[in-house]
PDB file of C-alpha atoms in Angstrom:
ATOM      1  CA  MET A   1       0.000   0.000   0.000  1.00  0.00           C
ATOM      2  CA  CYS A   2       1.370   3.392  -0.939  1.00  0.00           C
ATOM      3  CA  TYR A   3      -0.063   6.765  -0.050  1.00  0.00           C
ATOM      4  CA  GLU A   4       1.204  10.309  -0.238  1.00  0.00           C
ATOM      5  CA  GLN A   5       1.016  11.819   3.232  1.00  0.00           C
ATOM      6  CA  ARG A   6       1.847  15.252   1.859  1.00  0.00           C
ATOM      7  CA  GLU A   7       3.514  16.585  -1.254  1.00  0.00           C
ATOM      8  CA  GLY A   8       7.003  15.110  -1.459  1.00  0.00           C
ATOM      9  CA  LYS A   9       6.426  12.384   1.142  1.00  0.00           C
ATOM     10  CA  ARG A  10       5.316   8.908   0.103  1.00  0.00           C
ATOM     11  CA  VAL A  11       4.682   6.171   2.636  1.00  0.00           C
ATOM     12  CA  TYR A  12       4.778   2.487   1.753  1.00  0.00           C
ATOM     13  CA  LEU A  13       3.276   0.059   4.250  1.00  0.00           C
ATOM     14  CA  GLY A  14       2.901  -3.635   3.615  1.00  0.00           C
ATOM     15  CA  THR A  15       3.806  -7.174   4.467  1.00  0.00           C
ATOM     16  CA  ARG A  16       5.476 -10.228   2.980  1.00  0.00           C
ATOM     17  CA  ALA A  17       5.027 -13.697   4.450  1.00  0.00           C
ATOM     18  CA  TRP A  18       7.047 -16.867   4.012  1.00  0.00           C
ATOM     19  CA  THR A  19       7.075 -20.353   5.366  1.00  0.00           C
ATOM     20  CA  ASP A  20       9.774 -22.902   5.943  1.00  0.00           C
ATOM     21  CA  LYS A  21       9.659 -26.560   6.864  1.00  0.00           C
ATOM     22  CA  LYS A  22      11.562 -25.800  10.080  1.00  0.00           C
ATOM     23  CA  LEU A  23       9.039 -23.175  11.226  1.00  0.00           C
ATOM     24  CA  LYS A  24       5.840 -24.022  13.059  1.00  0.00           C
ATOM     25  CA  ARG A  25       3.986 -21.082  11.504  1.00  0.00           C
ATOM     26  CA  PRO A  26       4.714 -18.552   8.766  1.00  0.00           C
ATOM     27  CA  ILE A  27       6.790 -15.474   9.510  1.00  0.00           C
ATOM     28  CA  ARG A  28       5.793 -12.066   8.231  1.00  0.00           C
ATOM     29  CA  ALA A  29       8.034  -9.146   7.426  1.00  0.00           C
ATOM     30  CA  VAL A  30       6.087  -5.923   7.898  1.00  0.00           C
ATOM     31  CA  TYR A  31       7.741  -2.972   6.189  1.00  0.00           C
ATOM     32  CA  HIS A  32       7.241   0.752   6.596  1.00  0.00           C
ATOM     33  CA  VAL A  33       9.180   2.853   4.084  1.00  0.00           C
ATOM     34  CA  ILE A  34       9.099   6.641   3.850  1.00  0.00           C
ATOM     35  CA  GLU A  35      10.411   8.341   0.710  1.00  0.00           C
ATOM     36  CA  ARG A  36      10.937  12.087   0.978  1.00  0.00           C
ATOM     37  CA  THR A  37      11.638  14.226  -2.079  1.00  0.00           C
ATOM     38  CA  MET A  38      10.726  17.471  -0.348  1.00  0.00           C
ATOM     39  CA  GLU A  39      11.102  18.760   3.208  1.00  0.00           C
ATOM     40  CA  ALA A  40       8.008  19.773   5.196  1.00  0.00           C
ATOM     41  CA  ASP A  41       8.858  23.449   4.615  1.00  0.00           C
ATOM     42  CA  GLY A  42       8.878  22.971   0.798  1.00  0.00           C
ATOM     43  CA  GLN A  43      12.647  22.641   0.282  1.00  0.00           C
ATOM     44  CA  LEU A  44      13.307  20.178  -2.572  1.00  0.00           C
ATOM     45  CA  LEU A  45      15.900  17.470  -1.992  1.00  0.00           C
ATOM     46  CA  LEU A  46      18.526  16.656  -4.639  1.00  0.00           C
ATOM     47  CA  THR A  47      18.193  12.940  -3.926  1.00  0.00           C
ATOM     48  CA  PRO A  48      15.284  11.250  -2.188  1.00  0.00           C
ATOM     49  CA  ARG A  49      15.714  10.551   1.509  1.00  0.00           C
ATOM     50  CA  ILE A  50      14.515   7.052   2.346  1.00  0.00           C
ATOM     51  CA  GLU A  51      13.750   5.670   5.808  1.00  0.00           C
ATOM     52  CA  ALA A  52      12.920   1.989   6.205  1.00  0.00           C
ATOM     53  CA  GLN A  53      11.692  -0.078   9.123  1.00  0.00           C
ATOM     54  CA  VAL A  54      11.168  -3.831   8.940  1.00  0.00           C
ATOM     55  CA  PHE A  55       9.553  -5.881  11.697  1.00  0.00           C
ATOM     56  CA  PHE A  56       9.647  -9.683  11.637  1.00  0.00           C
ATOM     57  CA  THR A  57       6.650 -11.127  13.429  1.00  0.00           C
ATOM     58  CA  THR A  58       4.248 -14.025  13.727  1.00  0.00           C
ATOM     59  CA  LEU A  59       1.359 -11.732  14.675  1.00  0.00           C
ATOM     60  CA  THR A  60      -1.651 -11.898  12.389  1.00  0.00           C
ATOM     61  CA  CYS A  61      -2.845  -8.309  12.868  1.00  0.00           C
ATOM     62  CA  SER A  62      -2.703  -5.623  10.180  1.00  0.00           C
ATOM     63  CA  PRO A  63       0.622  -4.021   9.183  1.00  0.00           C
ATOM     64  CA  TRP A  64      -0.511  -0.737  10.791  1.00  0.00           C
ATOM     65  CA  GLN A  65      -1.165  -2.487  14.130  1.00  0.00           C
ATOM     66  CA  VAL A  66       2.248  -4.194  13.974  1.00  0.00           C
ATOM     67  CA  LEU A  67       3.851  -0.801  13.383  1.00  0.00           C
ATOM     68  CA  GLN A  68       2.012   0.623  16.400  1.00  0.00           C
ATOM     69  CA  LEU A  69       3.002  -2.319  18.620  1.00  0.00           C
ATOM     70  CA  TYR A  70       6.675  -2.416  17.700  1.00  0.00           C
ATOM     71  CA  GLY A  71       7.178   1.284  17.064  1.00  0.00           C
ATOM     72  CA  ASP A  72       7.975   2.138  20.678  1.00  0.00           C
ATOM     73  CA  HIS A  73      10.173  -0.905  21.245  1.00  0.00           C
ATOM     74  CA  ALA A  74      13.343   1.191  21.609  1.00  0.00           C
ATOM     75  CA  THR A  75      11.924   2.908  24.695  1.00  0.00           C
ATOM     76  CA  SER A  76      11.384  -0.461  26.333  1.00  0.00           C
ATOM     77  CA  GLU A  77      14.934  -1.496  25.417  1.00  0.00           C
ATOM     78  CA  GLN A  78      16.280   1.712  26.995  1.00  0.00           C
ATOM     79  CA  PHE A  79      14.506   0.993  30.298  1.00  0.00           C
ATOM     80  CA  HIS A  80      15.806  -2.586  30.193  1.00  0.00           C
ATOM     81  CA  SER A  81      19.368  -1.344  29.620  1.00  0.00           C
ATOM     82  CA  GLU A  82      19.141   1.165  32.489  1.00  0.00           C
ATOM     83  CA  LEU A  83      17.806  -1.530  34.809  1.00  0.00           C
ATOM     84  CA  LYS A  84      20.724  -3.827  33.982  1.00  0.00           C
ATOM     85  CA  THR A  85      23.159  -0.962  34.570  1.00  0.00           C
ATOM     86  CA  ASP A  86      21.604  -0.042  37.931  1.00  0.00           C
ATOM     87  CA  LEU A  87      21.784  -3.650  39.144  1.00  0.00           C
ATOM     88  CA  ASN A  88      25.281  -4.168  37.682  1.00  0.00           C
ATOM     89  CA  LEU A  89      24.055  -7.035  35.495  1.00  0.00           C
ATOM     90  CA  GLU A  90      25.487  -5.968  32.122  1.00  0.00           C
ATOM     91  CA  CYS A  91      28.274  -8.511  32.320  1.00  0.00           C
ATOM     92  CA  LEU A  92      27.269 -11.769  33.952  1.00  0.00           C
ATOM     93  CA  PRO A  93      29.879 -13.419  36.211  1.00  0.00           C
ATOM     94  CA  SER A  94      29.961 -16.975  34.919  1.00  0.00           C
ATOM     95  CA  ARG A  95      30.160 -19.040  31.761  1.00  0.00           C
ATOM     96  CA  THR A  96      27.501 -21.432  32.994  1.00  0.00           C
ATOM     97  CA  PHE A  97      23.858 -20.736  32.295  1.00  0.00           C
ATOM     98  CA  ALA A  98      22.647 -21.992  35.688  1.00  0.00           C
ATOM     99  CA  THR A  99      24.903 -19.596  37.621  1.00  0.00           C
ATOM    100  CA  ASN A 100      23.942 -16.609  35.479  1.00  0.00           C
ATOM    101  CA  ASP A 101      20.276 -17.574  35.807  1.00  0.00           C
ATOM    102  CA  LEU A 102      20.638 -17.552  39.595  1.00  0.00           C
ATOM    103  CA  VAL A 103      22.384 -14.146  39.517  1.00  0.00           C
ATOM    104  CA  GLN A 104      19.582 -12.707  37.387  1.00  0.00           C
ATOM    105  CA  TYR A 105      16.923 -14.074  39.746  1.00  0.00           C
ATOM    106  CA  ALA A 106      18.779 -12.489  42.676  1.00  0.00           C
ATOM    107  CA  GLY A 107      18.811  -9.186  40.760  1.00  0.00           C
ATOM    108  CA  LEU A 108      15.090  -9.539  40.062  1.00  0.00           C
ATOM    109  CA  ILE A 109      14.342 -10.112  43.751  1.00  0.00           C
ATOM    110  CA  ALA A 110      16.554  -7.178  44.790  1.00  0.00           C
ATOM    111  CA  TYR A 111      14.854  -4.877  42.279  1.00  0.00           C
ATOM    112  CA  SER A 112      11.369  -5.991  43.348  1.00  0.00           C
ATOM    113  CA  LEU A 113      12.175  -5.490  47.034  1.00  0.00           C
ATOM    114  CA  LEU A 114      13.638  -2.023  46.450  1.00  0.00           C
ATOM    115  CA  ARG A 115      10.623  -1.030  44.384  1.00  0.00           C
ATOM    116  CA  ALA A 116       8.190  -2.329  47.039  1.00  0.00           C
ATOM    117  CA  ILE A 117      10.083  -0.511  49.807  1.00  0.00           C
ATOM    118  CA  GLY A 118      10.005   2.688  47.762  1.00  0.00           C
ATOM    119  CA  GLN A 119       6.266   2.426  47.133  1.00  0.00           C
ATOM    120  CA  ILE A 120       5.515   1.687  50.801  1.00  0.00           C
ATOM    121  CA  SER A 121       7.698   4.567  51.988  1.00  0.00           C
ATOM    122  CA  LEU A 122       5.733   7.010  49.824  1.00  0.00           C
ATOM    123  CA  GLN A 123       2.569   6.135  51.754  1.00  0.00           C
ATOM    124  CA  GLU A 124       4.065   7.008  55.150  1.00  0.00           C
ATOM    125  CA  PRO A 125       3.087  10.326  56.763  1.00  0.00           C
ATOM    126  CA  ASP A 126       6.735  11.437  56.899  1.00  0.00           C
ATOM    127  CA  ALA A 127       7.293  10.836  53.177  1.00  0.00           C
ATOM    128  CA  PRO A 128       9.217  13.620  51.456  1.00  0.00           C
ATOM    129  CA  VAL A 129       6.983  16.269  49.942  1.00  0.00           C
ATOM    130  CA  ARG A 130       7.829  17.406  46.459  1.00  0.00           C
ATOM    131  CA  MET A 131       8.016  21.171  46.233  1.00  0.00           C
ATOM    132  CA  ARG A 132       8.675  23.433  43.318  1.00  0.00           C
ATOM    133  CA  CYS A 133      12.042  25.144  43.415  1.00  0.00           C
ATOM    134  CA  ILE A 134      12.159  28.873  42.874  1.00  0.00           C
ATOM    135  CA  THR A 135      15.393  30.021  41.319  1.00  0.00           C
ATOM    136  CA  ASP A 136      16.832  33.497  41.055  1.00  0.00           C
ATOM    137  CA  GLY A 137      16.783  34.659  37.509  1.00  0.00           C
TER     138      GLY A 137
END
């Protein structure tokens, strides 16, 4: 499917599916391609600027829904990365899966406890009150 969102900006949205004997169900590649020949302010580009996103999925929903679901995936990855950094779990200590699994479970328990303690402490009457700071300026 191709549509022109505005003059100089074409959007292609579609899907391709394939099957393999090794796969239990078909895999779809959902693509979202934007071709710009003109900036939003009317400035023409010498060569088209092309942005492409491809999502591989087994979901059966429409390409637009897949784009909505996976579009904000980077934000989730950023939170996941920050969590691993805060718990010092970027580099796992062992070569064995069982040991690393145990370390990750310990990190999960520590994180859950700290979060629960934080939530409970906010309900106490002596919880810190957030106030707006007034700066000289």
